[in-house]
Short mmCIF file of C-alpha atoms and ligand atoms in Angstrom, two decimals:
data_model
loop_
_atom_site.label_atom_id
_atom_site.label_comp_id
_atom_site.label_asym_id
_atom_site.label_seq_id
_atom_site.Cartn_x
_atom_site.Cartn_y
_atom_site.Cartn_z
CA LYS R 1 139.33 93.86 92.09
CA GLU R 2 136.35 95.50 93.80
CA LYS R 3 134.02 93.67 91.42
CA ASP R 4 135.70 90.32 92.14
CA THR R 5 135.29 90.80 95.88
CA GLN R 6 131.63 91.60 95.49
CA CYS R 7 131.08 88.52 93.33
CA MET R 8 132.86 86.30 95.82
CA GLU R 9 130.76 87.78 98.59
CA THR R 10 127.49 87.07 96.82
CA GLU R 11 128.62 83.56 96.05
CA THR R 12 129.60 82.88 99.68
CA ILE R 13 126.26 84.12 100.95
CA GLN R 14 124.45 81.89 98.47
CA ILE R 15 126.47 78.87 99.57
CA ASN R 16 125.67 79.69 103.18
CA ASN R 17 121.98 80.11 102.47
CA LYS R 18 122.04 76.67 100.91
CA LYS R 19 123.86 75.33 103.97
CA ALA R 20 121.35 76.99 106.28
CA ALA R 21 118.48 75.49 104.29
CA GLU R 22 120.10 72.09 104.74
CA GLY R 23 120.45 72.72 108.46
CA GLY R 24 124.19 73.32 108.16
CA LYS R 25 126.43 75.58 110.21
CA ARG R 26 125.58 79.21 110.75
CA GLY R 27 127.75 82.08 109.62
CA ASP R 28 128.75 83.93 106.54
CA SER R 29 132.38 84.46 105.85
CA VAL R 30 134.23 86.17 103.06
CA GLY R 31 137.86 85.47 102.45
CA GLY R 32 138.59 82.43 100.35
CA ASP R 33 140.33 79.27 101.52
CA ILE R 34 140.85 80.05 105.17
CA SER R 35 142.24 76.74 106.39
CA SER R 36 145.17 76.71 103.96
CA ASN R 37 146.44 80.05 105.18
CA SER R 38 149.35 80.39 107.60
CA LEU R 39 148.43 83.84 108.90
CA HIS R 40 147.61 84.28 112.60
CA THR R 41 143.94 85.10 113.05
CA LEU R 42 142.25 87.43 115.54
CA ALA R 43 138.47 87.46 115.83
CA PHE R 44 137.03 90.64 117.37
CA PRO R 45 133.62 92.16 118.01
CA SER R 46 132.67 95.74 117.31
CA ILE R 47 133.83 97.67 120.38
CA SER R 48 131.39 100.12 122.02
CA THR R 49 128.64 100.06 119.38
CA ALA R 50 125.93 98.18 121.28
CA ASP R 51 125.60 98.64 125.05
CA PHE R 52 128.04 101.61 124.93
CA GLN R 53 125.94 103.24 122.16
CA PHE R 54 128.77 104.63 120.00
CA ASN R 55 127.67 106.07 116.63
CA HIS R 56 127.94 103.36 113.94
CA GLU R 57 129.02 105.58 111.02
CA LYS R 58 131.87 107.05 113.05
CA ALA R 59 132.83 103.66 114.50
CA SER R 60 132.91 101.96 111.09
CA ASP R 61 135.25 104.65 109.71
CA ILE R 62 137.58 104.14 112.66
CA ILE R 63 137.44 100.33 112.40
CA VAL R 64 138.34 100.27 108.70
CA GLU R 65 141.10 102.85 109.16
CA SER R 66 142.58 100.95 112.13
CA ILE R 67 142.47 97.64 110.25
CA ASP R 68 144.19 99.19 107.25
CA GLU R 69 147.00 100.49 109.48
CA ALA R 70 147.38 97.18 111.30
CA LEU R 71 147.50 95.09 108.10
CA ASN R 72 150.20 97.37 106.70
CA LYS R 73 152.21 97.27 109.90
CA PHE R 74 151.95 93.57 110.77
CA LYS R 75 152.33 91.27 107.78
CA ASN R 76 151.60 87.96 109.53
CA ILE R 77 148.09 88.72 110.77
CA ARG R 78 144.53 88.25 109.59
CA LEU R 79 141.63 90.08 111.21
CA VAL R 80 138.02 88.89 111.36
CA MET R 81 135.25 91.09 112.64
CA VAL R 82 132.40 89.11 114.16
CA ASP R 83 128.80 89.87 115.04
CA LEU R 84 125.90 87.62 115.92
CA SER R 85 123.85 88.14 112.77
CA SER R 86 124.53 88.86 109.10
CA GLY R 87 121.85 91.57 109.44
CA SER R 88 124.15 93.47 111.86
CA HIS R 89 124.23 97.17 110.94
CA ILE R 90 127.82 97.74 112.06
CA LEU R 91 129.02 94.59 110.26
CA SER R 92 127.40 95.74 106.99
CA LEU R 93 128.87 99.23 107.26
CA VAL R 94 132.36 97.85 107.87
CA LYS R 95 132.00 95.31 105.07
CA ASP R 96 131.05 98.03 102.57
CA LYS R 97 133.74 100.45 103.69
CA ALA R 98 136.40 97.70 103.64
CA VAL R 99 135.55 96.99 99.99
CA LYS R 100 135.70 100.71 99.14
CA LYS R 101 139.06 101.02 100.87
CA LYS R 102 140.25 97.92 98.98
CA LEU R 103 141.36 96.06 102.11
CA ASP R 104 142.77 92.66 101.17
CA PRO R 105 139.79 90.25 101.51
CA LEU R 106 142.17 87.42 102.45
CA ARG R 107 143.45 89.39 105.44
CA PHE R 108 140.27 91.07 106.60
CA PHE R 109 136.72 89.80 106.41
CA THR R 110 133.54 89.77 108.42
CA PHE R 111 131.85 86.76 109.97
CA ALA R 112 128.31 86.34 111.27
CA GLY R 113 128.14 83.99 114.23
CA ASN R 114 128.98 83.59 117.89
CA ILE R 115 132.58 84.55 118.73
CA THR R 116 132.70 81.85 121.41
CA LEU R 117 132.12 79.22 118.71
CA ILE R 118 134.43 80.82 116.17
CA ASN R 119 136.29 77.63 115.27
CA THR R 120 133.74 74.87 115.85
CA GLU R 121 131.08 76.76 113.88
CA GLY R 122 133.19 79.03 111.71
CA ASN R 123 136.26 76.85 111.12
CA LEU R 124 138.39 79.98 111.05
CA GLY R 125 141.54 78.57 112.68
CA CYS R 126 141.50 81.46 115.08
CA THR R 127 143.81 81.43 118.14
CA VAL R 128 143.01 84.77 119.75
CA ILE R 129 139.69 86.49 120.41
CA ALA R 130 138.96 90.01 121.63
CA ASN R 131 136.33 90.96 124.18
CA ALA R 132 134.47 94.29 124.54
CA THR R 133 134.69 94.39 128.31
CA ASN R 134 133.72 96.67 131.22
CA TRP R 135 136.15 98.70 133.34
CA ARG R 136 136.12 96.16 136.18
CA LEU R 137 136.95 93.27 133.83
CA LYS R 138 134.07 91.39 135.40
CA PRO R 139 131.87 88.66 133.93
CA GLY R 140 128.25 89.45 133.15
CA GLY R 141 126.81 92.77 132.01
CA GLY R 142 125.30 91.19 128.91
CA GLY R 143 126.61 91.37 125.34
CA VAL R 144 129.82 89.80 124.17
CA ASN R 145 131.49 90.19 127.59
CA ALA R 146 128.94 87.92 129.26
CA ALA R 147 129.21 85.40 126.41
CA ILE R 148 133.03 85.24 126.50
CA PHE R 149 133.33 85.05 130.30
CA SER R 150 130.66 82.38 130.39
CA ALA R 151 132.34 80.33 127.64
CA GLY R 152 135.80 80.86 129.20
CA GLY R 153 134.61 79.54 132.57
CA GLU R 154 136.25 79.98 135.95
CA ALA R 155 139.71 79.65 134.37
CA LEU R 156 139.25 82.82 132.30
CA LYS R 157 137.85 84.70 135.29
CA LEU R 158 140.85 83.80 137.47
CA ALA R 159 143.42 84.39 134.73
CA THR R 160 141.92 87.84 134.09
CA LYS R 161 142.01 88.68 137.79
CA GLU R 162 145.68 87.65 137.91
CA GLN R 163 146.53 90.15 135.16
CA ALA R 164 144.58 93.16 136.48
CA GLY R 165 141.58 94.37 138.48
CA THR R 166 140.57 97.25 136.25
CA ILE R 167 141.20 98.66 132.77
CA SER R 168 140.87 102.20 131.43
CA PRO R 169 139.09 103.30 128.21
CA GLY R 170 141.19 102.90 125.06
CA LYS R 171 143.38 100.17 126.56
CA SER R 172 143.63 96.42 126.06
CA LEU R 173 144.71 93.58 128.34
CA VAL R 174 146.10 90.27 127.11
CA VAL R 175 145.06 87.22 129.11
CA PRO R 176 146.72 83.87 128.31
CA LEU R 177 144.01 81.25 128.53
CA PRO R 178 144.71 78.25 130.80
CA SER R 179 144.35 74.89 129.05
CA THR R 180 141.56 74.05 131.50
CA SER R 181 139.28 76.70 129.98
CA PRO R 182 136.49 75.32 127.75
CA LEU R 183 137.39 78.03 125.23
CA PHE R 184 140.90 76.56 125.00
CA LYS R 185 139.75 72.94 124.97
CA ARG R 186 136.87 73.31 122.53
CA GLU R 187 137.93 76.22 120.33
CA GLY R 188 141.72 76.16 120.63
CA ILE R 189 141.79 79.77 121.83
CA THR R 190 145.12 80.55 123.53
CA HIS R 191 144.53 84.20 124.48
CA VAL R 192 141.63 86.54 125.18
CA ILE R 193 142.35 90.23 124.73
CA HIS R 194 140.00 92.40 126.77
CA VAL R 195 139.39 95.86 125.30
CA LEU R 196 137.58 98.76 126.93
CA GLY R 197 136.07 101.22 124.48
CA PRO R 198 134.54 104.68 124.93
CA ASN R 199 131.14 104.76 126.59
CA MET R 200 128.29 106.90 125.22
CA ASN R 201 125.64 105.33 127.46
CA PRO R 202 124.64 107.66 130.34
CA GLU R 203 123.82 104.65 132.48
CA ARG R 204 127.35 103.23 132.39
CA PRO R 205 130.62 104.42 134.03
CA ASN R 206 132.95 106.93 132.26
CA TYR R 207 130.07 108.35 130.23
CA LEU R 208 131.46 110.75 127.59
CA LYS R 209 128.36 112.99 127.34
CA ASN R 210 128.25 112.81 123.54
CA ASP R 211 131.82 114.15 123.26
CA TYR R 212 132.80 112.47 119.98
CA VAL R 213 136.16 114.24 119.77
CA LYS R 214 137.20 112.35 122.87
CA GLY R 215 135.12 109.29 121.93
CA CYS R 216 136.72 108.87 118.50
CA LYS R 217 140.20 109.31 119.95
CA ILE R 218 139.52 106.61 122.56
CA LEU R 219 138.01 104.22 120.00
CA CYS R 220 141.09 104.67 117.74
CA GLU R 221 143.34 103.97 120.72
CA ALA R 222 141.27 100.91 121.65
CA TYR R 223 141.65 99.32 118.20
CA SER R 224 145.35 100.19 117.85
CA SER R 225 145.98 98.81 121.30
CA LEU R 226 144.06 95.63 120.43
CA PHE R 227 145.92 95.04 117.16
CA GLU R 228 149.33 95.86 118.75
CA SER R 229 148.57 93.40 121.56
CA PHE R 230 147.56 90.73 119.08
CA ALA R 231 150.73 91.27 117.02
CA SER R 232 152.86 90.93 120.15
CA VAL R 233 151.09 87.68 121.12
CA VAL R 234 151.75 86.04 117.75
CA HIS R 235 155.20 87.56 117.19
N1 AR6 N 301 129.46 86.86 119.49
C1 AR6 N 301 129.78 87.85 118.63
N2 AR6 N 301 129.38 89.13 118.79
C2 AR6 N 301 128.60 89.41 119.84
C3 AR6 N 301 128.21 88.42 120.79
C4 AR6 N 301 128.69 87.08 120.57
N3 AR6 N 301 128.41 86.09 121.41
N4 AR6 N 301 127.43 89.02 121.73
C5 AR6 N 301 127.33 90.32 121.39
N5 AR6 N 301 128.02 90.56 120.26
P1 AR6 N 301 128.46 94.87 123.53
P2 AR6 N 301 129.93 97.38 124.01
C6 AR6 N 301 128.23 91.84 119.56
O1 AR6 N 301 127.20 95.52 123.98
O2 AR6 N 301 128.98 98.17 123.17
C7 AR6 N 301 128.88 94.71 128.26
O3 AR6 N 301 127.81 94.51 129.08
C8 AR6 N 301 127.14 92.88 119.64
O4 AR6 N 301 126.09 92.59 118.71
O5 AR6 N 301 128.78 93.53 124.05
O6 AR6 N 301 131.40 97.61 123.86
C9 AR6 N 301 130.21 94.97 128.99
O7 AR6 N 301 130.19 94.43 130.30
C10 AR6 N 301 127.90 94.13 119.29
O8 AR6 N 301 128.04 94.27 117.88
O9 AR6 N 301 129.75 95.79 123.88
C11 AR6 N 301 130.34 96.47 128.98
O10 AR6 N 301 129.82 97.06 130.15
C12 AR6 N 301 129.29 93.90 119.89
O11 AR6 N 301 129.33 92.50 120.19
C13 AR6 N 301 129.53 96.92 127.78
O12 AR6 N 301 128.61 95.87 127.49
C14 AR6 N 301 129.61 94.66 121.15
O13 AR6 N 301 128.45 94.82 121.94
C15 AR6 N 301 130.37 97.14 126.56
O14 AR6 N 301 129.54 97.63 125.52
#
């Protein structure tokens, strides 16, 4: 099975290289015929591993473990981890570890591209996206948070404010997206789930001072909270 997955992966990348050479859409996905599947799909970025500087080896172990648990617990979901480039270190680590753990490639795969264009560019039929946010749930700050708030427009900002003013590390917040949001209109996204992960960057709030016992616990909580929230949205 492992060998099949690897073959499929190589084939998909080759097809995408050909597409890229022809000026086609960006992205590399692994997972077979996506459009014919009736599973509910969540696209999520890697929480805490860029601006928040969380160790990638430790994060990738936690991500794969959390996905495995969620796929066993919730049978109607499909999870897609997204990062901007196929050269992403965290994406490659997760991809390799997912194959080793024999996660079902139809229910979990990685995708290289912009999460705010997940359906128009990726054609993933995704209804919910996750955001790696800041504790004030505010737009800006760079990274995926800035991209999602900018793509979601004023409607996402207001809807988020209506739900809460702050969020604590390890928690998630579901925000139903008003139909006026460009993310709803263009991508068909119905909910954004904000997630706050552990922070290992001394220049950001709630800095954990390299305490990975606490950090790993909070990252586990963040992913379980995200997947639980997603399952409750699509229940
Ligand atoms: N599409 C997909 N993935 C993206 C995109 C995008 N448009 N933009 C970035 N990524 P980060 P954190 C990937 O730093 O480490 C913010 O400023 C990126 O390559 O956004 O949890 C918030 O306001 C990386 O793999 O989140 C917080 O203060 C992943 O998204 C703080 O950063 C997460 O990177 C949170 O830091």
